[in-house]
C-alpha cells in the first residue's frame, strides 16, 4: 500500500498534468483567434471568419475542460498539502488570489460574449471581447508562473517563527527565475497551439478539404512555429543558465553529471544508474554541456555528488529533459521544412502533411516533459530552501487519497478520449460543409448551426 | 493598512458575498441542468442556451469563495476540506462531468448527444446534492454520527430543491410558451420542496448548536434579527401567490418576479446562516480571528480586491445585459 504522501504527490501531479494541457492550448489559441478576427474586421473576407469560427469552437471546448479541471486545484492545497499554506500561505495566497481576481473572471465573463454574442454586440465590442479573453488567459499564466517561480527561487520574504512573511511584493513576483519561466511557458503555449492548428488543418487537407480556410491556417500556424522554435531554443538556454545559477543540482540532474567535471559532455543518450551513481552507455558530445552552460568549453559543472541527499531523482529529470529537447528539434525541422515548401510551392506533399498531423499534440508532450524537468528537478523541496514536499503533506487516510486518485484517473481517460474524438469529428464535419458565406443559409447543415 | 482584526471581518464578508453570489448564480444553472427533460431535445437546447453564456463565470465564484477561504483563513480551509474530503471529491467530479458535457453535447458526434445530456443532468444533480451535504456537515460541525449524516442528507435534498427552484424561476424569466408553462410548474413544486428544507434546517440548526440557539432566541438583540425568518416566510407566501397568478396570466410582464423573489429568499437564508455562525469560521472550533492570515498578505490582496471586484460586478452586469431578454437559439454566429 502506498502511503498518503506518495499518493498525494501522484494525485497532484495527475491533476496538474491533465489540467495544464488545456490552458497550454488556450493561452495562445486565444491570440490566434484575435488575429483571425482582426483580419476579418479589416478585410471582411469570409475566409477569416471561417477560420475564426472553426477554431473558436475548439477553443470553447478546450477552455471548458481547462476551467473544470482547474477547480480541483484550489481544494487540494488545503486537503492534501496543508503544510504549504501554513508555511508560505502569506505569499502563495495573494498570488493565487490575484489570478482569480484579475484573470479568471475576466476571461470567463467575456468568453460568453466572445462565443455567443457576435450578433448581439457591435463587431468592435466583439473583437474587444476576444482580445480581453486573450489578455485574461495570459494574465492567468502570469500569476501562476509568478507563484511557481517563487517556489523555485524564493525572494522578497522573511521567516518569522517558521512562517514566511512578504517583505517586498515586487521581489516576490519578479523573482530571479520568473521572467525566464514565463517567457518559456508562453512560447511553449504558442508552439502547442501552432502545432495543433497545423496538425488539424493538415488533417483536413489530407482528407480532401479543398477550401481556403485550412490552407490559410496551416500557413499561419507553420509561420508562427518557424518563428517561435528558434526563439524557444534561445529562451530555453537563458532559462537553463538561470537555473544553473539558482538550482545547480537541477542542472546536474538534467545533464547527468555525477562528479564535478570540467569540459563536461552533452549527453545525447545514457542509461542513468542512481544506485551506482553513474551512467551507462553514454553517447555524448565532449565539452558541449560546459560550452552551453558556462560559455567555455573547459568550464566546470558541479556534479550531483556535491549535493548528495539533497538533489532530485536523476533519471526522470534526465530523460524528460531529452524528450523535451528531442521534440523541440523535431518541431524546428518540420516547421522550417514544411514552412519553406509552403511559401515557395503553395502546396505540401502528402508525406509532409502526414508528418504535420503526427505532430498535432507534440506541444503537449514537450510541455509536460519540460514541467517534469523543472518540478521533479526541484525535489526534495516544495519551496526551495524553505519547505520540503514531505513537510507539507496531509494526514488524511491513504485509502481516501487512493480512492480520489483512482476516480480522477478514470475521469481523465474518459475526457481525453472524448476530447480527441470530438476534435477530429469537428474537423471532418468542417470538410463537408462550408459554414459561412455572408449569412448562414437554410441550405447549410442546420445541426451544425445549432452549436451551443 | 488595516489591522488584522478588521481584515478578518472584511475577508469573511467578501467570502460570504462570494458564496452567496455562487449559490444564486451557479445555483440557477445547476438547477436548469437538473430540470433538463431528456426526452425533449429541443427543450434541452433552449434550456442550456439560457445558461450558455454565463455558467463559466458563475462557477468562478466558487473558485473565488474557496480561494478567499484559502488565502484569508488557510487553517479553516484545511480543516473544512479535510473533513469534507469525499463529498468535495464528488462535487469536483460532477462539476467536471457537467462542464465537459456542456460542450461535448453539441460538438461530439450527434448520436452521442443524449448521453451527454444525461451526463449534464446527472452532473448538475450530484453537484447540488454534494454541496447540500457539505453544508449539512458544516452546520453539524463535521460530527461523525448517524444523526449528522441524516441531517446532511436532508440538507442535500433541501439545497437541491433550492437550486431547482432558482433554475425553474430563471427559466420562467428566460423562456416562452410551452417551456415557460413547464417552468412555472417546476417552480411551484420546487418552492414546496425548498420551503420544507428551509423550515427543517431552521428548526434543527438551533437545536443541535447551543451557540446558534443562544444567538437567535436567548440573546438581548434577538429582536433585531428575528424579522429575518419572518420576512423569509412572507417571501415564500408571496412566491406561492405569484406563481399561481403567473400560471393564469396571459401576458408576460411579471415573468421576472419568481426569480427576484427566489434571490431574496436565498439572500435571507444565507444571512440567517451567516448570523448563526459568526464569528466562527469552523463551527464550534475556530473563529475568524484565530484562523486569519497575516495582515501583510491580506492588505496586499485587499487593495486589488477593492479595485477589481467592482469591475468584475460591472462587466458581469454588462454581460447579462448583452444577453438580456428571452433566450434565442445559441449559436457561435
Coordinates of C-alpha atoms in Angstrom, one line a residue, chain A residues 52-414:
Chain A
X52 CA -12.3 32.0 -36.7
X53 CA -15.5 30.0 -36.4
X54 CA -13.9 26.7 -36.7
X55 CA -11.2 27.4 -34.1
X56 CA -13.4 29.3 -31.7
X57 CA -15.4 26.1 -31.2
X58 CA -12.3 24.1 -30.4
X59 CA -11.3 27.0 -28.1
X60 CA -14.6 26.8 -26.3
X61 CA -14.3 23.1 -25.8
X62 CA -10.7 23.3 -24.7
X63 CA -11.3 26.2 -22.4
X64 CA -14.2 24.5 -20.7
X65 CA -12.1 21.5 -19.9
X66 CA -9.4 23.8 -18.6
X67 CA -11.8 25.5 -16.2
X68 CA -13.4 22.5 -14.7
X69 CA -10.2 20.5 -14.3
X70 CA -8.6 23.5 -12.7
X71 CA -11.1 23.9 -9.9
X72 CA -9.8 20.7 -8.2
X73 CA -6.5 22.5 -7.5
X74 CA -8.0 25.2 -5.2
X75 CA -9.3 22.5 -3.0
X76 CA -6.2 20.3 -2.9
X77 CA -3.9 22.9 -1.4
X78 CA -5.9 22.6 1.8
X79 CA -6.8 18.9 1.7
X80 CA -3.6 17.3 0.6
X81 CA -0.9 20.0 1.2
X82 CA -1.9 21.9 4.4
X83 CA 1.7 22.5 5.3
X84 CA 2.1 24.6 2.1
X85 CA -0.4 27.2 3.2
X86 CA 0.7 27.1 6.8
X87 CA 4.3 27.9 5.9
X88 CA 4.1 30.0 2.8
X89 CA 0.4 30.8 2.5
X90 CA 1.0 34.5 3.2
X91 CA 2.8 34.6 -0.2
X92 CA 1.1 31.9 -2.2
X93 CA -2.4 33.0 -1.2
X94 CA -2.3 36.6 -2.6
X95 CA -0.7 35.4 -5.8
X96 CA -3.4 32.8 -6.3
X97 CA -6.0 35.5 -5.3
X98 CA -4.8 37.9 -7.9
X99 CA -5.1 35.2 -10.5
X100 CA -8.8 34.6 -9.7
X101 CA -9.5 38.4 -9.4
X102 CA -7.7 39.7 -12.5
X103 CA -7.8 36.7 -14.8
X104 CA -10.5 34.1 -14.1
X105 CA -13.4 36.4 -14.0
X106 CA -12.2 38.5 -16.9
X107 CA -11.8 35.5 -19.2
X108 CA -15.0 33.7 -18.1
X109 CA -17.2 36.7 -18.4
X110 CA -16.1 37.9 -21.8
X111 CA -15.9 34.4 -23.1
X112 CA -19.8 34.4 -23.1
X113 CA -19.8 37.4 -25.3
X114 CA -17.0 36.1 -27.4
X115 CA -18.7 32.8 -28.1
X116 CA -22.3 33.6 -28.3
X117 CA -22.6 37.4 -28.6
X118 CA -21.4 38.0 -32.1
X119 CA -24.8 39.1 -33.2
X120 CA -25.7 40.9 -30.0
X121 CA -22.9 43.4 -29.8
X122 CA -21.3 45.6 -32.4
X123 CA -18.3 44.0 -34.2
X124 CA -15.9 46.2 -32.4
X125 CA -17.1 45.1 -29.0
X126 CA -17.0 41.5 -30.1
X127 CA -13.4 41.9 -31.2
X128 CA -12.6 43.7 -28.0
X129 CA -14.2 40.8 -26.0
X130 CA -11.9 38.4 -27.9
X131 CA -8.9 40.5 -27.0
X132 CA -10.0 40.6 -23.4
X133 CA -10.3 36.9 -23.2
X134 CA -6.8 36.5 -24.6
X135 CA -5.5 39.0 -22.1
X136 CA -7.2 37.1 -19.3
X137 CA -5.6 33.8 -20.3
X138 CA -2.2 35.4 -20.5
X139 CA -2.7 37.1 -17.1
X140 CA -3.6 33.9 -15.6
X141 CA -0.3 32.4 -16.8
X142 CA 1.5 35.5 -15.4
X143 CA 0.2 34.9 -11.8
X144 CA 0.5 31.2 -11.7
X145 CA 4.0 31.3 -13.1
X146 CA 5.0 34.0 -10.6
X147 CA 3.9 31.7 -7.8
X148 CA 5.6 28.7 -9.3
X149 CA 8.8 30.6 -10.0
X150 CA 8.8 32.0 -6.4
X151 CA 8.6 28.4 -5.2
X152 CA 11.7 27.6 -7.3
X153 CA 13.7 30.7 -6.5
X154 CA 12.1 32.4 -3.5
X155 CA 13.0 36.1 -2.8
X156 CA 11.4 39.1 -1.1
X157 CA 10.3 37.4 2.1
X158 CA 11.5 36.8 5.6
X159 CA 10.9 33.9 8.0
X160 CA 9.4 34.6 11.4
X161 CA 8.6 31.7 13.7
X162 CA 8.9 29.3 10.8
X163 CA 6.4 31.1 8.7
X164 CA 7.2 33.1 5.5
X165 CA 6.1 36.7 5.5
X166 CA 6.2 39.0 2.5
X167 CA 8.7 41.9 2.6
X168 CA 8.7 43.2 -1.0
X169 CA 5.9 42.1 -3.4
X170 CA 7.8 43.2 -6.5
X171 CA 10.7 41.0 -5.4
X172 CA 8.3 38.1 -4.8
X173 CA 6.6 38.4 -8.2
X174 CA 9.7 39.3 -10.2
X175 CA 11.8 36.7 -8.6
X176 CA 15.0 35.6 -10.4
X177 CA 13.6 32.7 -12.4
X178 CA 10.2 34.3 -13.2
X179 CA 11.0 36.2 -16.5
X180 CA 12.6 33.1 -18.0
X181 CA 9.9 30.7 -16.9
X182 CA 7.1 32.9 -18.0
X183 CA 8.6 33.5 -21.5
X184 CA 9.5 29.8 -21.8
X185 CA 5.9 28.8 -21.0
X186 CA 4.2 31.4 -23.1
X187 CA 6.3 30.4 -26.1
X188 CA 5.6 26.7 -25.3
X189 CA 1.9 27.6 -25.4
X190 CA 2.4 29.4 -28.7
X191 CA 4.1 26.3 -30.2
X192 CA 1.5 23.9 -28.7
X193 CA -1.3 25.9 -30.3
X194 CA 0.6 26.4 -33.6
X195 CA 1.2 22.6 -34.0
X196 CA -2.4 21.9 -33.0
X197 CA -3.7 24.3 -35.7
X198 CA -1.2 23.0 -38.2
X199 CA -2.0 19.4 -37.4
X200 CA -5.8 19.7 -37.7
X201 CA -5.5 21.9 -40.8
X202 CA -3.2 19.3 -42.4
X203 CA -5.6 16.6 -41.4
X204 CA -8.4 18.4 -43.2
X205 CA -6.3 18.9 -46.3
X206 CA -5.3 15.2 -46.3
X207 CA -9.0 14.2 -46.1
X208 CA -9.7 16.2 -49.3
X209 CA -10.8 19.5 -47.9
X210 CA -10.1 22.0 -50.7
X211 CA -11.4 25.1 -49.0
X212 CA -9.2 28.0 -48.4
X213 CA -9.5 28.2 -44.6
X214 CA -7.4 25.2 -43.7
X215 CA -4.7 26.2 -46.1
X216 CA -4.6 29.6 -44.6
X217 CA -4.5 28.4 -41.0
X218 CA -1.8 25.8 -42.0
X219 CA 0.3 28.6 -43.4
X220 CA -0.2 30.9 -40.5
X221 CA 0.5 28.3 -37.8
X222 CA 3.6 27.0 -39.6
X223 CA 4.9 30.5 -39.9
X224 CA 4.4 31.1 -36.2
X225 CA 6.1 27.8 -35.4
X226 CA 9.1 28.8 -37.7
X227 CA 9.5 32.0 -35.7
X228 CA 8.9 30.5 -32.2
X229 CA 11.1 27.4 -32.4
X230 CA 14.4 29.2 -32.6
X231 CA 13.2 31.8 -30.1
X232 CA 12.2 29.0 -27.7
X233 CA 15.7 27.5 -28.0
X234 CA 17.2 30.9 -27.2
X235 CA 14.9 31.5 -24.2
X236 CA 15.3 27.9 -23.0
X237 CA 19.1 28.4 -23.0
X238 CA 18.7 31.6 -20.9
X239 CA 16.4 29.7 -18.6
X240 CA 19.0 26.9 -18.2
X241 CA 21.7 29.5 -17.3
X242 CA 19.4 31.0 -14.7
X243 CA 18.7 27.5 -13.3
X244 CA 22.5 26.8 -13.1
X245 CA 22.9 29.9 -11.0
X246 CA 20.0 29.2 -8.6
X247 CA 19.4 25.5 -8.7
X248 CA 22.7 23.9 -9.8
X249 CA 21.5 20.4 -8.6
X250 CA 18.7 20.5 -11.2
X251 CA 21.1 21.2 -14.0
X252 CA 23.4 18.4 -12.8
X253 CA 20.5 16.0 -13.0
X254 CA 19.4 17.3 -16.4
X255 CA 22.9 16.8 -17.8
X256 CA 23.5 13.6 -15.9
X257 CA 26.8 14.9 -14.3
X258 CA 27.6 12.9 -11.2
X259 CA 31.1 14.2 -10.4
X260 CA 32.0 17.8 -10.7
X261 CA 33.8 18.0 -14.0
X262 CA 35.5 20.4 -16.5
X263 CA 34.7 20.2 -20.1
X264 CA 31.5 18.1 -19.4
X265 CA 30.0 16.3 -22.4
X266 CA 26.5 17.0 -23.8
X267 CA 24.9 13.5 -23.3
X268 CA 22.7 12.7 -26.2
X269 CA 21.9 9.3 -24.6
X270 CA 22.7 7.4 -21.5
X271 CA 21.2 5.0 -19.0
X272 CA 21.2 6.6 -15.6
X273 CA 22.1 4.3 -12.7
X274 CA 21.1 6.1 -9.5
X275 CA 22.2 3.2 -7.3
X276 CA 25.8 3.2 -8.5
X277 CA 25.6 6.9 -9.1
X278 CA 26.9 6.7 -12.6
X279 CA 25.7 6.5 -16.3
X280 CA 25.9 3.5 -18.7
X281 CA 26.1 3.6 -22.5
X282 CA 26.9 7.3 -22.6
X283 CA 26.8 8.9 -26.0
X284 CA 27.9 12.5 -25.8
X285 CA 29.5 15.4 -27.5
X286 CA 32.6 16.2 -25.5
X287 CA 32.8 19.6 -23.8
X288 CA 29.5 20.8 -25.2
X289 CA 27.5 20.8 -22.0
X290 CA 30.2 23.0 -20.5
X291 CA 30.2 25.2 -23.5
X292 CA 26.4 25.7 -23.4
X293 CA 26.2 26.3 -19.7
X294 CA 29.3 28.3 -19.0
X295 CA 30.1 29.5 -22.5
X296 CA 33.5 28.0 -22.1
X297 CA 34.4 24.5 -23.4
X298 CA 36.6 23.9 -20.3
X299 CA 34.0 25.3 -17.9
X300 CA 33.3 23.4 -14.7
X301 CA 29.9 21.9 -13.9
X302 CA 29.1 20.9 -10.4
X303 CA 28.2 17.2 -10.1
X304 CA 25.4 15.6 -8.2
X305 CA 27.8 14.2 -5.7
X306 CA 28.2 17.6 -4.3
X307 CA 24.5 17.7 -3.4
X308 CA 24.2 14.1 -2.1
X309 CA 21.0 13.6 -0.1
X310 CA 19.7 17.0 -1.4
X311 CA 19.2 16.6 -5.1
X312 CA 16.3 15.4 -7.2
X313 CA 15.8 11.8 -8.5
X314 CA 18.1 11.9 -11.6
X315 CA 16.5 9.5 -14.1
X316 CA 13.1 11.3 -14.6
X317 CA 14.7 14.7 -14.9
X318 CA 17.4 13.4 -17.2
X319 CA 15.0 11.6 -19.6
X320 CA 12.3 14.2 -19.5
X321 CA 14.8 16.8 -20.5
X322 CA 15.9 14.8 -23.5
X323 CA 12.3 14.2 -24.6
X324 CA 11.6 17.9 -24.4
X325 CA 14.7 18.8 -26.4
X326 CA 14.1 16.0 -28.9
X327 CA 10.6 17.3 -29.6
X328 CA 11.9 20.8 -29.8
X329 CA 14.3 19.7 -32.5
X330 CA 11.6 17.9 -34.4
X331 CA 9.4 21.0 -34.3
X332 CA 12.2 23.1 -35.6
X333 CA 12.9 20.8 -38.5
X334 CA 9.3 20.1 -39.5
X335 CA 8.1 23.7 -39.3
X336 CA 11.0 25.0 -41.4
X337 CA 10.9 22.2 -43.9
X338 CA 7.2 22.5 -44.4
X339 CA 7.1 26.2 -44.0
X340 CA 9.7 26.9 -46.7
X341 CA 8.0 24.5 -49.1
X342 CA 4.6 26.0 -48.5
X343 CA 5.8 29.6 -49.0
X344 CA 7.6 28.5 -52.2
X345 CA 5.4 25.9 -53.8
X346 CA 2.0 26.8 -52.2
X347 CA 1.3 23.2 -51.5
X348 CA 2.6 20.3 -49.5
X349 CA 3.2 16.7 -50.4
X350 CA 1.1 14.1 -48.5
X351 CA 4.0 12.7 -46.5
X352 CA 4.8 16.1 -45.1
X353 CA 1.1 16.7 -44.3
X354 CA 1.1 13.3 -42.5
X355 CA 4.2 14.4 -40.6
X356 CA 2.5 17.6 -39.5
X357 CA -0.6 15.6 -38.4
X358 CA 1.7 13.3 -36.4
X359 CA 3.0 16.5 -34.7
X360 CA -0.5 17.7 -33.7
X361 CA 0.0 17.1 -30.0
X362 CA 3.8 17.4 -29.9
X363 CA 3.4 20.6 -27.9
X364 CA 1.6 18.7 -25.1
X365 CA 4.4 16.2 -24.8
X366 CA 7.2 18.8 -24.8
X367 CA 5.4 21.0 -22.3
X368 CA 4.7 18.1 -19.9
X369 CA 8.3 16.9 -20.3
X370 CA 9.6 20.4 -19.6
X371 CA 7.4 20.8 -16.5
X372 CA 8.6 17.4 -15.2
X373 CA 12.1 18.5 -15.6
X374 CA 11.6 21.7 -13.6
X375 CA 9.2 20.3 -11.0
X376 CA 10.9 17.0 -10.3
X377 CA 14.1 18.9 -10.5
X378 CA 13.1 20.9 -7.5
X379 CA 12.8 17.9 -5.3
X380 CA 13.1 17.3 -2.3
X381 CA 11.9 20.9 -2.0
X382 CA 8.5 22.3 -2.4
X383 CA 9.7 25.8 -1.9
X384 CA 13.5 25.8 -2.4
X385 CA 15.3 26.1 1.0
X386 CA 12.1 26.8 2.9
X387 CA 9.7 23.8 2.8
X388 CA 10.1 20.2 1.7
X389 CA 7.4 18.3 0.0
X390 CA 7.3 15.9 2.9
X391 CA 6.7 18.7 5.5
X392 CA 3.7 20.0 3.5
X393 CA 1.9 16.6 3.3
X394 CA -1.5 15.9 4.8
X395 CA -2.6 13.3 7.4
X396 CA -5.8 12.1 5.8
X397 CA -6.2 8.4 5.3
X398 CA -4.3 6.9 2.4
X399 CA -7.4 5.0 1.4
X400 CA -9.2 8.2 0.7
X401 CA -6.5 9.6 -1.4
X402 CA -6.2 6.3 -3.3
X403 CA -9.9 6.4 -4.0
X404 CA -9.9 10.0 -5.2
X405 CA -6.9 9.4 -7.4
X406 CA -8.5 6.4 -9.0
X407 CA -11.6 8.3 -9.7
X408 CA -9.7 11.2 -11.2
X409 CA -7.7 8.9 -13.5
X410 CA -10.9 7.3 -14.8
X411 CA -12.5 10.6 -15.5
X412 CA -9.3 11.9 -17.2
X413 CA -9.2 8.9 -19.5
X414 CA -12.9 9.4 -20.5

